[in-house]
Amino acid sequence: MNTSKIDVLFDDYTIKNRIQTLANFINEDYSDTSDVVLLCVLKGAINFFGDLSLLLDFDAEYEFVGLTSYEGTKSTGNIKLTTVLPDIKGKNVIIVEDIVDTGRSIEYLKKLIEADASDIKVCTLLDKPSRREVIIEPDYIAFQIEDHFVVGYGLDYNQKYRNLPYVGVARFE
Ligand code: IMP
Ligand code: MG
């Protein structure tokens, strides 16, 4: 399967603008909170994490966790950790994710850290609510999208297209 075309869904300007708005909400919510950890879900959230974190005006530690579930354009439903789990004992964790699709990855990650973390919130660049299989409602969402397979700005198709500076819908032929 080859992508024949990628249609721009959100350009760089639109993404940056929306992330600023999201950061404003988060700054308000966390103005009195200490021990905050931004937990980046690798690899897809890396660009969102980088842009968002620089707009937060409170002290936040960085942690990273690798999760994998997709092959091509389908979630295998078989979620695996690809890194060690960071120590987030007693921390107020903000999970930073690229996209919440079936919700299974975030459900899995939340279960892994919920006993240790003081609080867990989920912040995602993209949300595809129509594909949800478990009850997960992200606390901060940059954009809700229809059931499209998207790439760019960190998101991949078989590890490709991550470094496109926009989010685009991949059309397959
Ligand atoms: P979930 O477990 O089904 O919610 O899937 C979450 C993960 O699948 C995301 O973190 C992405 O890495 C990947 N994913 C889901 N939808 C897409 C997409 O449209 N493009 C690229 N990756 C996706
Ligand atoms: Mg991901």
Coordinates of N, CA, C and O and ligand atoms in Angstrom, one line a residue:
M1 N 0.8 -1.2 0.0 CA 0.0 0.0 0.0 C 0.9 1.3 0.0 O 1.7 1.4 0.9
N2 N 0.7 2.1 -1.0 CA 1.5 3.3 -1.1 C 0.5 4.5 -0.9 O -0.6 4.5 -1.4
T3 N 1.0 5.6 -0.2 CA 0.2 6.8 -0.2 C 0.4 7.5 -1.6 O 1.5 7.6 -2.1
S4 N -0.7 7.8 -2.2 CA -0.6 8.5 -3.4 C -0.7 10.0 -3.2 O -0.1 10.8 -4.0
K5 N -1.3 10.4 -2.1 CA -1.5 11.8 -2.0 C -1.8 12.2 -0.5 O -2.4 11.3 0.2
I6 N -1.3 13.3 -0.1 CA -1.6 13.7 1.3 C -2.2 15.1 1.2 O -1.6 16.0 0.7
D7 N -3.5 15.2 1.7 CA -4.2 16.4 1.7 C -4.0 17.1 3.0 O -4.3 16.5 4.1
V8 N -3.6 18.4 3.0 CA -3.4 19.1 4.3 C -4.7 19.3 5.0 O -5.7 19.8 4.4
L9 N -4.7 18.9 6.3 CA -5.9 19.1 7.1 C -5.7 20.3 8.0 O -6.5 21.2 8.1
F10 N -4.5 20.3 8.7 CA -4.2 21.5 9.6 C -2.8 21.9 9.2 O -1.8 21.1 9.3
D11 N -2.6 23.2 8.8 CA -1.3 23.6 8.4 C -0.6 24.1 9.7 O -1.1 24.2 10.8
D12 N 0.7 24.4 9.5 CA 1.6 24.7 10.6 C 1.0 25.9 11.5 O 1.0 25.9 12.7
Y13 N 0.6 26.9 10.8 CA 0.0 28.1 11.4 C -1.2 27.8 12.3 O -1.3 28.2 13.4
T14 N -2.1 27.0 11.7 CA -3.3 26.6 12.5 C -2.9 25.7 13.7 O -3.5 25.9 14.8
I15 N -2.0 24.8 13.5 CA -1.6 24.0 14.6 C -1.0 24.8 15.8 O -1.4 24.7 16.9
K16 N 0.0 25.7 15.4 CA 0.6 26.5 16.4 C -0.3 27.4 17.2 O -0.3 27.6 18.4
N17 N -1.3 28.0 16.4 CA -2.3 28.8 17.0 C -3.1 28.1 18.0 O -3.4 28.6 19.1
R18 N -3.6 26.9 17.6 CA -4.4 26.1 18.5 C -3.6 25.6 19.7 O -4.2 25.6 20.8
I19 N -2.4 25.3 19.6 CA -1.5 24.9 20.7 C -1.4 26.0 21.7 O -1.4 25.8 22.9
Q20 N -1.3 27.2 21.2 CA -1.2 28.4 22.1 C -2.5 28.5 23.0 O -2.4 28.7 24.2
T21 N -3.6 28.3 22.3 CA -4.9 28.3 23.1 C -5.0 27.2 24.1 O -5.4 27.5 25.3
L22 N -4.6 26.1 23.7 CA -4.6 24.9 24.7 C -3.6 25.2 25.8 O -3.9 24.9 27.0
A23 N -2.5 25.7 25.5 CA -1.5 26.1 26.6 C -2.1 27.1 27.6 O -1.8 27.0 28.8
N24 N -2.8 28.0 27.0 CA -3.5 29.0 27.9 C -4.4 28.3 28.9 O -4.4 28.7 30.1
F25 N -5.2 27.4 28.5 CA -6.1 26.6 29.3 C -5.3 25.9 30.4 O -5.6 25.9 31.6
I26 N -4.2 25.2 29.9 CA -3.4 24.4 30.8 C -2.7 25.3 31.9 O -2.7 24.9 33.1
N27 N -2.2 26.4 31.4 CA -1.5 27.3 32.4 C -2.5 27.8 33.5 O -2.1 27.9 34.6
E28 N -3.7 28.0 33.1 CA -4.7 28.4 34.1 C -5.0 27.3 35.1 O -4.9 27.5 36.3
D29 N -5.2 26.1 34.5 CA -5.5 25.0 35.4 C -4.4 24.6 36.3 O -4.6 24.0 37.4
Y30 N -3.2 24.8 35.9 CA -2.0 24.3 36.7 C -1.3 25.4 37.4 O -0.2 25.2 37.9
S31 N -1.8 26.6 37.5 CA -1.1 27.7 38.1 C -0.8 27.5 39.6 O 0.2 28.0 40.1
D32 N -1.6 26.6 40.3 CA -1.3 26.3 41.7 C -0.8 24.9 41.9 O -0.9 24.4 43.0
T33 N -0.4 24.2 40.9 CA 0.0 22.8 41.0 C 1.5 22.7 40.9 O 2.2 23.2 40.0
S34 N 2.1 21.9 41.8 CA 3.5 21.6 41.7 C 3.7 20.1 41.4 O 2.7 19.4 41.2
D35 N 4.9 19.7 41.2 CA 5.3 18.3 40.9 C 4.5 17.8 39.6 O 3.9 16.7 39.6
V36 N 4.6 18.6 38.6 CA 4.0 18.3 37.3 C 5.0 17.6 36.4 O 6.1 18.0 36.3
V37 N 4.5 16.5 35.8 CA 5.3 15.8 34.8 C 4.6 15.8 33.5 O 3.4 15.4 33.4
L38 N 5.3 16.2 32.5 CA 4.7 16.1 31.1 C 5.3 14.7 30.6 O 6.5 14.6 30.4
L39 N 4.3 13.8 30.3 CA 4.7 12.5 29.9 C 4.4 12.3 28.4 O 3.3 12.2 28.0
C40 N 5.5 12.4 27.6 CA 5.4 12.3 26.1 C 5.3 10.9 25.7 O 6.1 10.0 26.0
V41 N 4.3 10.6 24.9 CA 4.1 9.2 24.3 C 4.8 9.2 23.0 O 4.4 9.8 22.0
L42 N 5.9 8.4 23.0 CA 6.8 8.3 21.8 C 6.1 7.3 20.8 O 5.4 6.4 21.2
K43 N 6.4 7.5 19.5 CA 7.2 8.6 19.0 C 6.3 9.7 18.5 O 6.7 10.9 18.3
G44 N 5.0 9.4 18.3 CA 4.2 10.4 17.5 C 3.9 11.7 18.2 O 3.7 12.7 17.5
A45 N 4.0 11.8 19.5 CA 3.7 13.0 20.2 C 4.9 14.0 20.3 O 4.7 15.1 20.8
I46 N 6.0 13.6 19.8 CA 7.3 14.4 20.0 C 7.2 15.8 19.5 O 7.6 16.7 20.3
N47 N 6.6 16.1 18.4 CA 6.5 17.5 17.9 C 5.5 18.3 18.7 O 5.7 19.5 19.0
F48 N 4.4 17.7 19.0 CA 3.3 18.4 19.8 C 3.9 18.7 21.2 O 3.8 19.8 21.7
F49 N 4.6 17.7 21.7 CA 5.2 17.9 23.1 C 6.2 19.0 23.1 O 6.2 19.9 24.0
G50 N 7.0 19.1 22.0 CA 8.0 20.1 21.9 C 7.4 21.5 21.9 O 7.8 22.4 22.6
D51 N 6.4 21.7 21.0 CA 5.8 23.0 20.9 C 4.9 23.4 22.1 O 5.0 24.5 22.5
L52 N 4.2 22.4 22.6 CA 3.3 22.7 23.8 C 4.1 23.1 25.0 O 3.9 24.0 25.7
S53 N 5.1 22.3 25.3 CA 5.9 22.4 26.5 C 6.5 23.8 26.7 O 6.6 24.4 27.8
L54 N 7.0 24.4 25.5 CA 7.6 25.7 25.6 C 6.6 26.8 25.9 O 7.0 27.9 26.2
L55 N 5.3 26.5 25.8 CA 4.3 27.5 26.0 C 3.7 27.4 27.4 O 2.8 28.2 27.8
L56 N 4.2 26.5 28.2 CA 3.7 26.3 29.6 C 4.5 27.2 30.5 O 5.7 27.1 30.4
D57 N 3.8 27.9 31.4 CA 4.6 28.9 32.2 C 4.8 28.4 33.6 O 5.1 29.2 34.5
F58 N 4.6 27.1 33.9 CA 4.9 26.5 35.2 C 6.0 25.5 35.1 O 6.3 25.0 33.9
D59 N 6.5 25.1 36.2 CA 7.7 24.2 36.2 C 7.1 22.8 35.9 O 6.2 22.3 36.6
A60 N 7.7 22.1 34.9 CA 7.2 20.8 34.5 C 8.4 19.9 34.1 O 9.3 20.3 33.3
E61 N 8.5 18.7 34.7 CA 9.5 17.8 34.3 C 9.1 17.1 33.1 O 7.9 17.0 32.7
Y62 N 10.1 16.6 32.3 CA 9.9 15.9 31.1 C 10.1 14.4 31.3 O 11.1 14.0 31.9
E63 N 9.2 13.6 30.9 CA 9.4 12.1 30.9 C 8.9 11.6 29.5 O 8.0 12.2 28.9
F64 N 9.4 10.4 29.2 CA 9.0 9.8 27.9 C 8.7 8.3 28.1 O 9.3 7.6 28.9
V65 N 7.7 7.9 27.3 CA 7.4 6.5 27.3 C 7.0 6.1 25.9 O 6.4 6.8 25.1
G66 N 7.5 4.9 25.5 CA 7.2 4.4 24.2 C 6.1 3.4 24.2 O 6.1 2.5 25.0
L67 N 5.2 3.6 23.3 CA 4.0 2.6 23.1 C 3.9 2.3 21.7 O 4.1 3.2 20.8
T68 N 3.6 1.1 21.4 CA 3.3 0.8 19.9 C 2.1 -0.1 19.8 O 1.9 -1.0 20.7
S69 N 1.3 0.1 18.8 CA 0.1 -0.7 18.6 C -0.2 -0.8 17.1 O -0.9 -1.8 16.7
Y70 N 0.2 0.1 16.3 CA -0.2 0.2 14.9 C 0.7 -0.6 14.0 O 1.9 -0.5 14.1
E71 N 0.1 -1.2 13.0 CA 0.8 -1.7 11.8 C 0.1 -1.1 10.6 O -1.1 -1.5 10.4
G72 N 0.8 -0.3 9.8 CA 0.1 0.3 8.7 C -0.9 1.3 9.2 O -0.7 2.1 10.0
T73 N -2.2 1.1 8.7 CA -3.2 2.0 9.2 C -4.2 1.3 10.2 O -5.2 1.9 10.5
K74 N -3.8 0.2 10.7 CA -4.7 -0.5 11.6 C -4.0 -0.7 13.0 O -2.9 -1.1 13.1
S75 N -4.8 -0.5 14.0 CA -4.3 -0.8 15.4 C -4.4 -2.3 15.6 O -5.4 -2.9 15.2
T76 N -3.3 -2.9 16.1 CA -3.3 -4.3 16.3 C -4.1 -4.7 17.5 O -4.4 -5.8 17.8
G77 N -4.3 -3.6 18.4 CA -5.0 -3.9 19.6 C -4.0 -4.5 20.7 O -4.4 -4.7 21.8
N78 N -2.8 -4.8 20.2 CA -1.8 -5.5 21.0 C -0.8 -4.4 21.4 O 0.1 -4.1 20.6
I79 N -1.0 -3.7 22.5 CA -0.2 -2.6 22.9 C 1.0 -3.0 23.7 O 0.9 -3.9 24.5
K80 N 2.2 -2.5 23.3 CA 3.4 -2.9 23.9 C 4.2 -1.6 24.3 O 4.2 -0.6 23.7
L81 N 4.9 -1.8 25.5 CA 5.8 -0.7 26.0 C 7.1 -0.9 25.2 O 7.6 -2.0 25.1
T82 N 7.7 0.1 24.7 CA 8.9 0.0 24.0 C 10.1 0.7 24.7 O 11.2 0.7 24.2
T83 N 9.8 1.2 25.9 CA 10.8 1.8 26.8 C 10.5 1.4 28.2 O 9.4 0.8 28.5
V84 N 11.4 1.7 29.1 CA 11.0 1.5 30.5 C 10.0 2.6 31.0 O 10.0 3.7 30.4
L85 N 9.3 2.2 32.0 CA 8.3 3.2 32.5 C 9.0 4.2 33.4 O 9.7 3.7 34.3
P86 N 8.8 5.5 33.2 CA 9.5 6.4 34.1 C 8.9 6.4 35.5 O 7.7 5.9 35.7
D87 N 9.6 6.8 36.5 CA 9.1 6.9 37.9 C 8.3 8.2 38.0 O 8.8 9.3 38.0
I88 N 7.0 8.0 38.2 CA 6.1 9.2 38.3 C 5.4 9.2 39.7 O 4.3 9.8 39.8
K89 N 6.0 8.6 40.7 CA 5.4 8.5 42.0 C 5.1 9.8 42.6 O 5.9 10.7 42.7
G90 N 3.8 10.0 43.0 CA 3.4 11.3 43.6 C 3.3 12.5 42.6 O 3.1 13.6 43.1
K91 N 3.5 12.2 41.4 CA 3.5 13.3 40.4 C 2.1 13.6 39.8 O 1.3 12.7 39.7
N92 N 1.9 14.9 39.4 CA 0.7 15.2 38.7 C 1.1 15.1 37.2 O 1.8 16.0 36.6
V93 N 0.6 14.1 36.6 CA 1.0 13.7 35.2 C 0.1 14.2 34.2 O -1.1 14.1 34.3
I94 N 0.7 14.9 33.2 CA -0.1 15.2 32.0 C 0.5 14.4 30.8 O 1.6 14.5 30.4
I95 N -0.3 13.4 30.4 CA 0.1 12.5 29.3 C -0.1 13.3 28.0 O -1.2 13.9 27.8
V96 N 1.0 13.4 27.2 CA 0.9 14.2 26.0 C 1.0 13.2 24.8 O 1.9 12.5 24.6
E97 N -0.1 13.1 24.0 CA -0.3 12.1 23.0 C -0.6 12.7 21.7 O -1.1 13.8 21.6
D98 N -0.2 12.0 20.6 CA -0.5 12.5 19.3 C -2.0 12.4 18.9 O -2.6 13.3 18.4
I99 N -2.5 11.2 19.1 CA -3.9 11.0 18.7 C -4.6 9.9 19.6 O -3.9 8.9 19.9
V100 N -5.8 10.2 20.0 CA -6.6 9.1 20.7 C -7.6 8.6 19.7 O -8.4 9.3 19.2
D101 N -7.4 7.3 19.4 CA -8.2 6.6 18.3 C -9.1 5.6 19.0 O -10.2 6.0 19.5
T102 N -8.8 4.4 19.1 CA -9.6 3.4 19.9 C -9.6 3.8 21.4 O -10.6 3.4 22.1
G103 N -8.6 4.4 21.8 CA -8.4 4.8 23.2 C -7.7 3.7 24.0 O -7.4 3.9 25.2
R104 N -7.3 2.6 23.3 CA -6.7 1.5 24.0 C -5.3 1.8 24.6 O -4.9 1.4 25.6
S105 N -4.5 2.6 23.8 CA -3.2 2.9 24.2 C -3.2 3.7 25.5 O -2.5 3.5 26.4
I106 N -4.1 4.7 25.5 CA -4.1 5.6 26.7 C -4.7 4.8 27.9 O -4.3 5.0 29.0
E107 N -5.7 4.0 27.6 CA -6.2 3.2 28.7 C -5.1 2.3 29.3 O -5.0 2.2 30.6
Y108 N -4.3 1.7 28.5 CA -3.2 0.8 28.9 C -2.2 1.6 29.7 O -1.8 1.2 30.8
L109 N -1.8 2.8 29.2 CA -0.8 3.6 29.9 C -1.4 4.1 31.2 O -0.6 4.1 32.3
K110 N -2.6 4.5 31.3 CA -3.2 5.0 32.5 C -3.2 3.9 33.6 O -2.9 4.2 34.7
K111 N -3.5 2.7 33.2 CA -3.5 1.6 34.1 C -2.1 1.3 34.7 O -2.0 1.0 35.8
L112 N -1.1 1.5 33.8 CA 0.3 1.3 34.3 C 0.7 2.3 35.3 O 1.6 2.0 36.2
I113 N 0.2 3.5 35.2 CA 0.8 4.5 36.1 C -0.2 5.0 37.2 O 0.2 5.7 38.1
E114 N -1.4 4.5 37.2 CA -2.5 5.1 38.1 C -2.2 4.8 39.6 O -2.6 5.7 40.4
A115 N -1.5 3.7 39.9 CA -1.3 3.5 41.3 C -0.2 4.4 41.8 O -0.3 4.8 43.0
D116 N 0.7 4.9 41.0 CA 1.8 5.7 41.5 C 1.5 7.2 41.3 O 1.9 8.0 42.2
A117 N 0.9 7.6 40.3 CA 0.7 9.0 40.0 C -0.3 9.6 41.0 O -1.3 8.9 41.4
S118 N -0.2 10.9 41.3 CA -1.1 11.6 42.1 C -2.3 12.0 41.4 O -3.4 11.9 41.9
D119 N -2.1 12.3 40.1 CA -3.2 12.8 39.2 C -2.7 12.5 37.8 O -1.6 12.6 37.5
I120 N -3.7 12.2 36.9 CA -3.4 11.9 35.5 C -4.4 12.7 34.6 O -5.6 12.6 34.8
K121 N -3.9 13.5 33.7 CA -4.7 14.2 32.7 C -4.1 13.8 31.4 O -3.0 13.4 31.2
V122 N -5.0 13.8 30.4 CA -4.6 13.5 29.0 C -4.8 14.7 28.1 O -5.8 15.3 28.0
C123 N -3.7 15.0 27.4 CA -3.7 16.1 26.4 C -3.3 15.5 25.1 O -2.2 15.0 24.9
T124 N -4.2 15.7 24.1 CA -3.9 15.1 22.8 C -4.0 16.1 21.7 O -4.8 17.0 21.7
L125 N -3.1 16.0 20.7 CA -3.2 16.8 19.5 C -4.5 16.5 18.7 O -5.2 17.5 18.4
L126 N -4.8 15.3 18.5 CA -5.9 14.9 17.7 C -6.8 13.9 18.5 O -6.3 13.0 19.2
D127 N -8.1 13.9 18.2 CA -9.0 13.0 18.8 C -10.0 12.5 17.7 O -10.5 13.3 16.9
K128 N -10.1 11.1 17.6 CA -11.0 10.5 16.6 C -12.1 9.8 17.4 O -12.0 8.6 17.6
P129 N -13.0 10.5 18.0 CA -14.0 9.9 18.9 C -14.9 8.8 18.3 O -15.3 7.9 19.0
S130 N -15.1 8.9 16.9 CA -15.9 7.9 16.3 C -15.3 6.5 16.3 O -16.0 5.5 16.1
R131 N -14.0 6.4 16.6 CA -13.4 5.1 16.6 C -13.2 4.5 18.0 O -12.6 3.4 18.1
R132 N -13.7 5.1 19.0 CA -13.4 4.7 20.4 C -14.0 3.4 20.7 O -15.1 3.0 20.3
E133 N -13.2 2.5 21.3 CA -13.6 1.2 21.8 C -13.7 1.1 23.3 O -14.2 0.1 23.9
V134 N -13.0 2.1 24.0 CA -13.1 2.1 25.5 C -13.4 3.5 25.9 O -13.3 4.4 25.1
I135 N -13.8 3.7 27.1 CA -14.2 5.0 27.6 C -13.0 5.8 28.0 O -12.4 5.6 29.1
I136 N -12.5 6.7 27.1 CA -11.4 7.6 27.4 C -11.8 8.9 26.9 O -12.2 9.1 25.7
E137 N -11.8 9.9 27.7 CA -12.1 11.3 27.3 C -10.9 12.2 27.6 O -10.7 12.5 28.8
P138 N -10.2 12.5 26.6 CA -9.0 13.4 26.9 C -9.4 14.7 27.5 O -10.5 15.2 27.3
D139 N -8.6 15.2 28.4 CA -8.9 16.4 29.1 C -8.6 17.7 28.3 O -9.3 18.7 28.4
Y140 N -7.6 17.6 27.4 CA -7.3 18.7 26.5 C -7.1 18.1 25.1 O -6.4 17.2 24.9
I141 N -7.9 18.7 24.2 CA -7.8 18.2 22.8 C -7.6 19.4 21.9 O -8.3 20.4 21.9
A142 N -6.6 19.3 21.0 CA -6.3 20.4 20.1 C -7.4 20.4 19.0 O -8.0 21.4 18.7
F143 N -7.5 19.2 18.3 CA -8.5 19.1 17.2 C -9.2 17.7 17.2 O -8.6 16.7 17.4
Q144 N -10.5 17.8 17.1 CA -11.3 16.5 16.8 C -11.3 16.3 15.3 O -11.6 17.3 14.6
I145 N -11.2 15.1 14.9 CA -11.2 14.8 13.5 C -12.1 13.6 13.2 O -12.5 12.8 14.0
E146 N -12.5 13.6 11.9 CA -13.4 12.4 11.4 C -12.5 11.2 11.3 O -11.3 11.3 11.6
D147 N -13.0 10.1 10.9 CA -12.3 8.9 10.8 C -11.4 8.9 9.6 O -11.7 8.2 8.6
H148 N -10.3 9.6 9.6 CA -9.3 9.7 8.6 C -8.0 9.1 9.1 O -7.7 9.3 10.3
F149 N -7.2 8.5 8.2 CA -5.9 8.2 8.7 C -5.0 9.4 8.3 O -4.9 9.8 7.2
V150 N -4.4 9.9 9.4 CA -3.6 11.2 9.2 C -2.1 10.9 9.5 O -1.7 10.0 10.3
V151 N -1.3 11.8 8.9 CA 0.2 11.7 9.0 C 0.7 13.1 9.2 O 0.0 14.1 8.9
G152 N 2.0 13.2 9.6 CA 2.7 14.5 9.7 C 2.7 15.0 11.1 O 1.9 14.5 12.0
Y153 N 3.5 16.0 11.3 CA 3.6 16.7 12.6 C 3.8 15.6 13.7 O 3.3 15.7 14.8
G154 N 4.6 14.6 13.4 CA 4.9 13.5 14.3 C 4.2 12.2 14.0 O 4.7 11.1 14.3
L155 N 3.1 12.2 13.4 CA 2.3 11.0 13.1 C 2.9 10.3 11.9 O 3.2 11.0 10.9
D156 N 2.9 9.0 11.9 CA 3.5 8.2 10.8 C 2.5 7.3 10.1 O 1.5 6.9 10.7
Y157 N 3.0 6.8 9.0 CA 2.4 5.6 8.3 C 3.7 4.7 8.2 O 4.6 5.0 7.4
N158 N 3.7 3.6 8.9 CA 4.9 2.7 8.9 C 6.2 3.5 9.0 O 7.1 3.3 8.3
Q159 N 6.2 4.4 10.0 CA 7.4 5.2 10.4 C 7.8 6.3 9.4 O 8.7 7.0 9.6
K160 N 6.9 6.5 8.4 CA 7.2 7.6 7.4 C 6.3 8.8 7.6 O 5.3 8.6 8.3
Y161 N 6.7 9.9 7.1 CA 5.9 11.1 7.0 C 5.9 11.9 8.4 O 5.1 12.9 8.5
R162 N 6.6 11.4 9.4 CA 6.5 12.1 10.7 C 7.0 13.6 10.6 O 6.4 14.4 11.3
N163 N 7.9 13.9 9.7 CA 8.5 15.2 9.7 C 7.8 16.2 8.7 O 8.3 17.3 8.5
L164 N 6.6 15.8 8.3 CA 5.9 16.8 7.5 C 5.4 17.9 8.5 O 5.0 17.6 9.6
P165 N 5.5 19.2 8.1 CA 5.2 20.3 9.1 C 3.7 20.6 9.2 O 3.4 21.7 9.5
Y166 N 2.9 19.7 8.8 CA 1.4 19.8 8.9 C 0.8 18.5 9.2 O 1.5 17.4 9.1
V167 N -0.5 18.5 9.5 CA -1.2 17.2 9.6 C -2.0 17.0 8.3 O -2.7 18.0 7.9
G168 N -1.8 15.9 7.7 CA -2.5 15.7 6.4 C -3.2 14.3 6.4 O -2.9 13.4 7.1
V169 N -4.3 14.3 5.6 CA -5.0 13.0 5.4 C -4.3 12.2 4.3 O -4.1 12.7 3.2
A170 N -3.9 11.0 4.7 CA -3.2 10.2 3.7 C -4.2 9.4 2.9 O -5.1 8.7 3.4
R171 N -4.2 9.6 1.6 CA -5.1 8.8 0.6 C -4.3 7.7 0.1 O -3.2 7.9 -0.4
F172 N -4.9 6.5 0.1 CA -4.1 5.3 -0.3 C -4.6 4.8 -1.7 O -5.8 4.9 -1.9
E173 N -3.7 4.2 -2.4 CA -4.1 3.6 -3.7 C -3.6 2.3 -3.8 O -2.5 2.0 -3.4
Ligands
IMP1 P1 -5.4 3.9 20.0 O1 -4.7 3.0 21.0 O2 -6.2 3.2 19.0 O3 -6.1 5.0 20.6 O4 -4.3 4.4 19.1 C1 -3.4 5.3 19.5 C2 -2.2 5.3 18.6 O5 -2.3 4.8 17.3 C3 -1.7 6.7 18.5 O6 -0.9 7.1 19.5 C4 -1.0 6.7 17.1 O7 0.3 6.4 17.4 C5 -1.7 5.6 16.4 N1 -2.7 6.2 15.4 C6 -4.0 6.2 15.6 N2 -4.6 6.8 14.5 C7 -3.6 7.2 13.7 C8 -3.6 7.9 12.5 O8 -4.6 8.4 11.9 N3 -2.4 8.2 12.0 C9 -1.2 7.8 12.5 N4 -1.2 7.1 13.7 C10 -2.4 6.8 14.3
MG2 MG 1.0 7.5 19.6

